[in-house]
XYZ file of C-alpha atoms in Angstrom:
557
model
C 0.000 0.000 0.000
C 2.819 2.413 0.779
C 4.145 2.107 -2.764
C 0.958 3.710 -4.123
C -0.795 5.476 -1.239
C 1.189 8.669 -1.816
C 0.150 8.912 -5.496
C -3.461 9.815 -4.781
C -2.531 11.922 -1.750
C -0.034 14.226 -3.483
C -2.397 17.217 -3.860
C -3.149 17.201 -0.113
C 0.516 16.603 0.767
C 1.789 19.487 -1.340
C -0.961 21.801 -0.109
C -0.026 20.793 3.441
C 3.608 21.820 2.985
C 2.679 24.914 0.949
C 4.063 23.889 -2.456
C 2.352 23.917 -5.846
C 3.239 20.536 -7.387
C 2.285 21.688 -10.892
C 4.505 24.774 -11.068
C 7.142 24.036 -13.748
C 10.006 24.222 -11.241
C 8.296 21.786 -8.864
C 7.552 18.921 -11.278
C 10.838 17.323 -10.180
C 9.587 17.145 -6.578
C 6.392 15.546 -7.814
C 8.153 12.892 -9.894
C 10.663 11.967 -7.223
C 7.897 11.647 -4.661
C 6.287 9.033 -6.927
C 9.366 7.366 -8.391
C 11.952 7.601 -5.601
C 10.386 4.683 -3.753
C 10.236 2.580 -6.934
C 13.811 3.359 -7.980
C 15.298 2.381 -4.626
C 13.199 -0.782 -4.537
C 14.322 -1.765 -8.027
C 18.015 -1.175 -7.305
C 18.440 -2.638 -3.823
C 16.349 -5.803 -3.685
C 18.983 -8.048 -5.294
C 21.699 -6.797 -2.937
C 19.475 -7.271 0.107
C 18.336 -10.697 -1.074
C 21.967 -11.735 -1.413
C 22.703 -10.463 2.111
C 19.750 -12.547 3.309
C 21.352 -15.634 1.757
C 24.601 -14.831 3.551
C 23.506 -13.640 6.991
C 19.969 -14.993 7.383
C 16.771 -14.023 5.585
C 14.767 -13.514 8.756
C 17.441 -11.185 10.192
C 17.349 -8.938 7.133
C 13.540 -9.131 6.997
C 13.188 -8.118 10.664
C 15.645 -5.252 10.249
C 13.628 -4.088 7.247
C 10.481 -3.798 9.361
C 12.364 -1.701 11.921
C 13.761 0.660 9.247
C 10.324 0.932 7.649
C 8.697 1.819 10.996
C 11.266 4.540 11.765
C 10.902 6.075 8.300
C 7.091 6.071 8.577
C 7.305 8.025 11.823
C 9.764 10.534 10.313
C 7.510 11.076 7.283
C 4.534 11.959 9.472
C 6.628 14.505 11.412
C 7.836 16.640 8.480
C 8.914 19.906 10.190
C 9.558 21.951 7.026
C 7.546 23.706 4.346
C 7.839 24.337 0.601
C 10.905 22.843 -1.107
C 12.595 21.823 2.141
C 9.453 19.974 3.206
C 9.310 18.151 -0.126
C 12.977 17.148 0.141
C 12.366 15.817 3.672
C 9.542 13.640 2.384
C 11.542 12.404 -0.612
C 14.541 11.547 1.584
C 12.495 9.574 4.107
C 10.511 7.876 1.344
C 13.870 6.616 0.074
C 14.720 5.354 3.575
C 11.288 3.755 3.790
C 11.912 2.078 0.419
C 15.212 0.731 1.798
C 13.320 -0.958 4.642
C 10.599 -2.122 2.277
C 13.239 -3.645 -0.008
C 14.566 -5.704 2.902
C 11.066 -7.127 3.282
C 10.269 -7.791 -0.366
C 13.727 -9.175 -1.133
C 13.383 -11.930 1.457
C 9.667 -12.602 1.976
C 9.284 -14.967 -0.999
C 12.473 -16.798 -0.022
C 11.270 -17.237 3.586
C 7.962 -18.674 2.364
C 9.693 -20.940 -0.134
C 11.893 -22.281 2.682
C 8.969 -22.761 5.027
C 6.438 -24.510 2.774
C 6.773 -27.878 1.046
C 6.446 -28.027 -2.719
C 2.810 -29.167 -2.603
C 1.774 -25.998 -0.692
C 4.281 -23.484 -2.008
C 2.120 -22.057 -4.807
C -0.748 -21.321 -2.425
C 1.544 -19.619 0.096
C 3.362 -17.518 -2.477
C 0.061 -16.762 -4.190
C -1.430 -15.247 -1.059
C 1.742 -13.227 -0.474
C 2.011 -12.022 -4.063
C -1.632 -11.139 -4.576
C -2.000 -9.250 -1.303
C 1.041 -7.192 -2.340
C -0.410 -6.425 -5.767
C -3.861 -5.769 -4.329
C -2.240 -3.426 -1.828
C -0.951 -1.277 -4.678
C -4.538 -0.634 -5.787
C -6.010 -0.434 -2.284
C -3.375 2.219 -1.566
C -5.113 4.442 -4.108
C -8.386 4.136 -2.200
C -6.772 4.523 1.233
C -4.831 7.573 0.074
C -7.996 9.271 -1.102
C -9.789 8.588 2.186
C -6.914 9.568 4.493
C -5.880 12.672 2.571
C -9.402 14.029 3.093
C -8.774 13.849 6.866
C -5.181 15.145 7.056
C -2.211 14.774 4.735
C -0.072 13.418 7.586
C -2.604 10.607 8.069
C -1.286 9.105 4.824
C 1.928 8.350 6.723
C 0.359 7.793 10.152
C -1.445 4.697 8.883
C 1.916 2.969 8.321
C 3.188 3.587 11.849
C 1.032 1.135 13.879
C 1.230 -1.500 11.122
C 4.998 -1.300 10.784
C 5.540 -1.095 14.558
C 3.338 -4.133 15.185
C 4.989 -5.924 12.275
C 8.434 -5.245 13.707
C 7.517 -6.755 17.081
C 5.599 -9.654 15.541
C 8.354 -10.622 13.134
C 11.029 -10.548 15.863
C 8.889 -12.734 18.118
C 7.496 -15.228 15.611
C 9.870 -15.753 12.677
C 12.693 -18.298 12.857
C 15.448 -19.108 10.390
C 14.612 -22.327 8.553
C 17.600 -22.200 6.213
C 21.244 -21.910 7.251
C 23.003 -18.779 6.044
C 26.176 -19.263 4.056
C 29.048 -16.918 4.825
C 30.618 -15.399 1.735
C 32.574 -12.365 0.666
C 30.620 -9.318 -0.409
C 30.889 -8.649 -4.126
C 31.709 -4.938 -3.904
C 32.313 -4.470 -7.630
C 29.001 -6.119 -8.482
C 27.099 -4.156 -5.847
C 28.515 -0.807 -6.938
C 28.154 -1.292 -10.695
C 24.628 -2.691 -10.414
C 23.339 -0.030 -8.009
C 24.951 2.794 -9.987
C 23.930 1.438 -13.389
C 20.319 0.674 -12.505
C 19.935 3.893 -10.507
C 21.347 6.138 -13.264
C 19.340 4.370 -15.981
C 16.033 4.649 -14.124
C 16.787 8.253 -13.095
C 17.394 9.075 -16.774
C 14.012 7.621 -17.627
C 12.452 9.694 -14.829
C 13.892 12.956 -16.193
C 12.955 11.928 -19.728
C 9.309 12.537 -18.789
C 10.004 16.185 -17.918
C 9.992 18.888 -20.619
C 13.295 20.088 -22.043
C 13.549 23.398 -23.880
C 10.731 23.593 -26.418
C 10.201 19.833 -26.379
C 7.311 18.268 -24.469
C 9.600 15.529 -23.103
C 13.239 15.383 -22.099
C 14.489 12.504 -24.238
C 16.709 14.904 -26.222
C 18.247 16.323 -23.031
C 22.012 15.554 -23.131
C 21.952 14.653 -19.439
C 19.106 12.195 -20.007
C 20.917 10.604 -22.944
C 24.119 10.436 -20.891
C 22.221 8.786 -18.057
C 20.617 6.211 -20.340
C 23.854 5.318 -22.123
C 25.970 5.498 -18.961
C 23.539 3.368 -16.969
C 23.380 0.760 -19.731
C 27.201 0.714 -19.954
C 27.538 0.187 -16.203
C 25.032 -2.677 -16.314
C 27.031 -4.318 -19.130
C 30.171 -3.900 -17.008
C 28.272 -5.448 -14.106
C 27.317 -8.499 -16.200
C 30.918 -8.925 -17.308
C 32.248 -8.565 -13.755
C 29.781 -11.112 -12.388
C 31.248 -13.782 -14.671
C 34.738 -13.107 -13.287
C 34.352 -12.855 -9.501
C 34.376 -16.089 -7.444
C 31.265 -15.261 -5.379
C 29.061 -12.953 -7.456
C 26.140 -11.000 -6.059
C 23.975 -11.676 -9.106
C 23.842 -15.363 -10.012
C 23.768 -15.093 -13.805
C 23.933 -18.895 -13.971
C 20.343 -18.950 -12.691
C 19.245 -17.705 -16.110
C 20.321 -21.057 -17.518
C 17.303 -22.446 -15.656
C 14.567 -22.017 -18.229
C 11.733 -21.683 -15.715
C 13.652 -18.926 -13.918
C 14.593 -16.973 -17.076
C 11.175 -17.258 -18.759
C 9.296 -16.450 -15.558
C 11.311 -13.282 -14.933
C 10.956 -12.094 -18.526
C 7.193 -12.600 -18.308
C 7.104 -10.797 -14.943
C 9.051 -7.797 -16.314
C 6.781 -7.299 -19.326
C 3.647 -7.846 -17.235
C 4.834 -5.268 -14.679
C 5.334 -2.716 -17.471
C 1.850 -3.393 -18.825
C 0.296 -3.318 -15.323
C 1.986 -0.010 -14.434
C 0.741 1.557 -17.653
C -2.761 0.329 -16.897
C -2.757 1.757 -13.376
C -1.628 5.254 -14.318
C -3.699 5.530 -17.489
C -6.842 4.398 -15.670
C -6.280 7.036 -12.989
C -5.914 9.795 -15.592
C -8.848 8.487 -17.630
C -11.165 8.397 -14.628
C -9.976 11.549 -12.861
C -9.440 13.755 -15.877
C -12.346 12.800 -18.132
C -14.940 10.230 -17.099
C -15.687 11.298 -13.524
C -15.927 15.057 -14.301
C -18.197 14.276 -17.265
C -20.465 12.434 -14.835
C -20.701 15.352 -12.425
C -17.882 14.663 -9.956
C -15.831 17.645 -8.768
C -12.151 17.467 -9.697
C -11.052 17.556 -6.056
C -13.218 14.490 -5.316
C -12.011 12.398 -8.251
C -8.935 10.783 -6.562
C -11.138 9.037 -3.992
C -13.779 7.978 -6.515
C -11.164 6.753 -8.980
C -9.918 4.370 -6.303
C -13.475 3.183 -5.665
C -14.309 2.658 -9.339
C -11.085 0.643 -9.816
C -12.009 -1.873 -7.107
C -13.062 -4.591 -9.625
C -9.399 -4.829 -10.632
C -8.371 -5.506 -7.029
C -11.256 -7.942 -6.587
C -10.012 -9.950 -9.554
C -6.549 -10.163 -7.988
C -7.935 -11.361 -4.680
C -10.129 -14.040 -6.239
C -7.715 -15.529 -8.762
C -4.408 -15.280 -6.898
C -4.775 -17.803 -4.073
C -6.987 -20.082 -6.172
C -4.530 -20.283 -9.061
C -1.663 -20.744 -6.597
C -3.470 -23.705 -5.023
C -4.296 -25.273 -8.381
C -0.783 -24.733 -9.743
C 0.588 -26.783 -6.841
C -1.388 -29.726 -8.227
C -1.331 -29.180 -11.983
C 1.768 -27.068 -12.663
C 2.385 -23.370 -13.195
C 2.681 -23.089 -16.957
C -0.946 -23.535 -17.964
C -2.308 -21.073 -15.376
C 0.315 -18.348 -15.847
C 0.080 -18.526 -19.644
C -3.726 -18.565 -19.705
C -3.781 -15.646 -17.265
C -1.650 -13.507 -19.576
C -3.889 -14.317 -22.530
C -6.839 -13.111 -20.431
C -4.904 -9.922 -19.586
C -4.215 -9.277 -23.275
C -7.907 -9.821 -24.079
C -8.917 -7.276 -21.420
C -6.527 -4.680 -22.894
C -8.021 -5.252 -26.339
C -11.477 -4.837 -24.789
C -10.445 -1.512 -23.245
C -9.267 -0.417 -26.695
C -12.832 -0.663 -27.994
C -14.393 1.542 -25.296
C -15.270 5.170 -26.016
C -13.868 7.820 -23.685
C -17.300 8.230 -22.050
C -17.899 4.516 -21.492
C -20.622 2.476 -19.843
C -19.306 1.634 -16.372
C -20.727 -1.918 -16.325
C -18.625 -2.910 -19.355
C -15.607 -1.054 -17.962
C -15.910 -2.809 -14.582
C -16.217 -6.211 -16.291
C -12.998 -5.574 -18.244
C -11.188 -4.466 -15.074
C -12.367 -7.610 -13.282
C -11.171 -9.697 -16.228
C -7.773 -8.004 -16.127
C -7.462 -8.586 -12.382
C -8.437 -12.239 -12.759
C -5.852 -12.704 -15.502
C -3.063 -11.043 -13.510
C -4.004 -13.094 -10.464
C -3.887 -16.287 -12.550
C -0.400 -15.337 -13.734
C 1.302 -13.893 -10.661
C 0.975 -16.694 -8.109
C 1.970 -19.660 -10.324
C 4.752 -17.627 -11.924
C 6.252 -16.673 -8.554
C 6.026 -20.282 -7.360
C 7.668 -21.528 -10.564
C 10.506 -18.983 -10.381
C 11.231 -19.526 -6.693
C 10.934 -23.309 -6.880
C 13.373 -23.528 -9.784
C 16.486 -22.398 -7.853
C 18.614 -24.082 -5.169
C 17.612 -23.253 -1.571
C 20.795 -21.310 -0.756
C 20.118 -18.921 -3.635
C 16.462 -18.236 -2.905
C 17.225 -14.866 -1.321
C 19.085 -13.534 -4.347
C 16.487 -15.151 -6.647
C 13.700 -13.394 -4.735
C 15.604 -10.125 -5.044
C 16.130 -10.627 -8.773
C 12.429 -11.373 -9.214
C 11.487 -8.227 -7.287
C 13.978 -6.177 -9.304
C 12.315 -7.168 -12.562
C 8.878 -6.373 -11.140
C 9.841 -3.004 -9.617
C 11.909 -1.996 -12.649
C 8.938 -2.808 -14.859
C 6.722 -0.435 -12.869
C 9.299 2.379 -13.097
C 9.818 1.721 -16.810
C 6.075 1.766 -17.409
C 5.819 5.306 -16.053
C 8.564 6.499 -18.393
C 7.229 4.607 -21.417
C 3.510 5.261 -21.108
C 3.698 8.823 -19.826
C 6.038 9.655 -22.724
C 3.654 8.070 -25.225
C 0.737 9.993 -23.772
C 2.604 13.319 -23.490
C 3.884 13.032 -27.062
C 0.349 12.367 -28.296
C -1.064 15.320 -26.369
C 1.754 17.658 -27.469
C 0.755 17.311 -31.115
C -2.897 18.317 -30.672
C -3.646 19.655 -27.184
C -2.037 23.149 -27.467
C -4.068 24.109 -30.553
C -7.278 22.658 -29.113
C -6.716 24.412 -25.782
C -5.936 27.772 -27.409
C -9.035 27.607 -29.624
C -11.276 26.487 -26.775
C -10.106 29.224 -24.420
C -10.411 32.064 -26.934
C -13.892 30.833 -27.892
C -14.919 31.351 -24.253
C -13.604 34.907 -23.993
C -10.043 34.355 -22.784
C -7.685 36.967 -24.327
C -5.437 35.599 -27.077
C -2.265 36.312 -25.108
C -3.460 34.478 -21.988
C -4.808 31.603 -24.082
C -1.514 31.313 -25.935
C 0.440 31.330 -22.666
C -1.770 28.599 -21.172
C -1.508 26.501 -24.347
C 2.289 26.857 -24.412
C 2.808 25.301 -20.978
C 4.183 21.720 -20.983
C 1.480 19.094 -21.586
C 2.986 17.103 -18.723
C 1.674 19.788 -16.333
C -1.829 19.389 -17.747
C -1.521 15.605 -17.571
C -0.374 15.702 -13.956
C -3.170 18.120 -13.088
C -5.728 15.506 -14.099
C -3.647 12.844 -12.363
C -3.736 14.829 -9.111
C -7.422 15.730 -9.231
C -6.977 19.421 -10.074
C -9.022 21.294 -12.662
C -6.353 21.936 -15.326
C -8.093 24.979 -16.848
C -8.551 26.625 -13.458
C -4.907 25.874 -12.665
C -3.735 27.410 -15.965
C -5.796 30.592 -15.729
C -6.065 31.375 -12.017
C -2.414 32.306 -11.417
C -2.404 35.193 -13.933
C -5.710 36.620 -12.755
C -7.332 35.910 -16.113
C -10.401 34.277 -14.612
C -11.301 37.360 -12.581
C -11.632 39.429 -15.779
C -14.200 37.077 -17.336
C -17.936 37.084 -16.848
C -19.506 34.744 -14.323
C -20.991 32.638 -17.123
C -17.603 32.324 -18.855
C -15.903 31.386 -15.579
C -18.543 28.760 -14.855
C -18.193 27.292 -18.335
C -14.370 27.146 -18.302
C -14.027 25.743 -14.781
C -17.051 23.440 -14.950
C -16.983 19.692 -15.117
C -17.342 19.373 -18.875
C -15.062 21.900 -20.624
C -11.667 20.281 -20.157
C -12.792 16.630 -20.421
C -14.521 17.298 -23.760
C -11.560 19.338 -24.984
C -9.002 16.637 -24.212
C -11.072 13.530 -24.922
C -10.055 13.215 -28.592
C -6.254 13.523 -28.099
C -6.426 11.444 -24.929
C -8.336 8.604 -26.578
C -5.723 8.507 -29.347
C -3.034 8.159 -26.661
C -5.043 5.480 -24.884
C -5.228 3.464 -28.095
C -1.434 3.477 -28.333
C -0.941 2.694 -24.638
C -3.385 -0.212 -24.466
C -2.217 -1.551 -27.816
C 1.383 -1.671 -26.565
C 0.218 -3.188 -23.255
C -1.735 -5.931 -25.078
C 1.322 -6.735 -27.202
C 3.496 -6.973 -24.080
C 0.974 -9.301 -22.432
C 1.015 -11.599 -25.475
C 4.826 -11.682 -25.552
C 4.741 -12.451 -21.812
C 2.316 -15.304 -22.514
C 4.716 -16.718 -25.104
C 7.612 -16.509 -22.631
C 5.501 -18.191 -19.969
C 4.524 -21.008 -22.322
C 8.212 -21.624 -23.111
C 9.199 -22.088 -19.460
C 8.970 -25.877 -19.881
C 7.715 -28.475 -17.453
C 9.080 -27.904 -13.980
C 10.562 -30.355 -11.549
C 11.717 -28.939 -8.197
C 15.410 -28.243 -7.724
C 17.167 -30.817 -5.509
C 17.484 -29.542 -1.968
C 21.207 -29.022 -1.454
C 22.368 -29.237 2.112
C 24.840 -26.664 3.494
C 27.605 -29.228 3.848
C 27.353 -30.010 0.158
C 28.483 -26.483 -0.644
C 26.753 -24.204 -3.134
C 25.926 -25.550 -6.558
C 28.248 -24.288 -9.244
C 27.195 -22.788 -12.560
C 27.780 -26.182 -14.094
C 25.455 -27.851 -11.611
C 22.798 -25.223 -12.299
C 23.207 -25.777 -16.024
C 22.781 -29.542 -15.581
C 19.657 -28.955 -13.480
C 18.355 -26.561 -16.130
C 18.986 -29.189 -18.806
C 17.054 -31.697 -16.733
C 14.115 -29.312 -16.491
C 14.203 -28.649 -20.219
C 13.658 -32.357 -20.789
C 11.208 -32.907 -17.958
C 7.641 -33.924 -18.829
C 5.309 -30.982 -19.289
C 3.030 -30.225 -16.386
């Protein structure tokens, strides 16, 4: 929930600290508030999973709860205002993500250790689906809590994380022996730097640069993308040369592991695009057209997206239980086909859709993702030797978290580029037709489309935001003001360009889901990895390759 609860609450948070999140100079604060948590999670989970393998998964997990609790308290006690207040929140969100990464990097490994093969899919399914459902429930919780007080968004984490810290220290026990090893400093540094710089470049690529609507031509963005990719290539090379690497590249010789992670990455990109586009679609167009005030749309968007969460909760544990008996491949592959079908269904909807059809498609998408996630996680985690389950869990989480961060860069850029070609002219014509002076209309239309897009994302009336600061609204008649700032002007103005962008976004998402389904189908039949004992020593790359070869030739399940 904490990964997404801040998204809906950003308007209240920034009002609380006295900062306009949509002023051009403050867009960076806004993006880092959303993406800082995701970037840290994507970069650190492999490192922390590896440390769990070495020093004990429960130890790292327990420490993560403690760090998370402390950061939650600090977030709710922000003593500053304006830019300093935003930096305080960003900093402690990063610390909170560090604690959260300790949890996510080791939770799947702890469950895999604790449950026998016949129950593992059910256990991992419950864990995985509650996490994914939490991302969508966070949107609803953020809308409810922000209406009370912006600090309540962070207060809600304090009792949960404090109780979790005590509970985990009292109840969890190590069920797998840690294996002492040297820390791979070169691997840690090159991976963290490469992934961090690459994802930061993608983050800044969303922001406008010069006269361009996006920043992909910014030399610093290009340097970050190329430099991050180069460091990751250096990391891959280094990991084949060090005796005890952080990142077990040999695990990718296990077909179930490689195919499952590829499918998870592409599905995470598609799911992230769905989440953010649905929020903008509901908050910026559909809800205002149906009479909802812009400031109320964040809460109602979370409510109207509940069928998606319901689908997760129904299909996840059930498919995990069935995959324990019948194998993961059929359920994960069928689930992704269902996801692709739901994206294609969304493509056919008009901007002002019938909610019953929309809810049915969301439920279908949630069911499909639930069918995929639990069996896929069980297949990935069950395909690796026990002593590498921590690093495998971290690698799995890295692909999932990186996919979410990538989805924001990819889909926001697609949408912004689509809006940049048609929105300025439409906005200028619409404003002048309602009495706005040509100069003020031209100034409003020249502002970056990303500001307009984020305004709808944050539940602000974009037209009111564009015109209020210069005092233009006060010079118009009451009828003109009511028309421009009403529920229908902006949604009707933007519906054409936005629907064109939606077609691209959902088309790309459907294609990714189908490629993920193909990868899932190619994972092969799975037989559990032999349980190595600590005295046997860790399996070498050759042993992993032999086990992978055995799984390639195993009977299909």
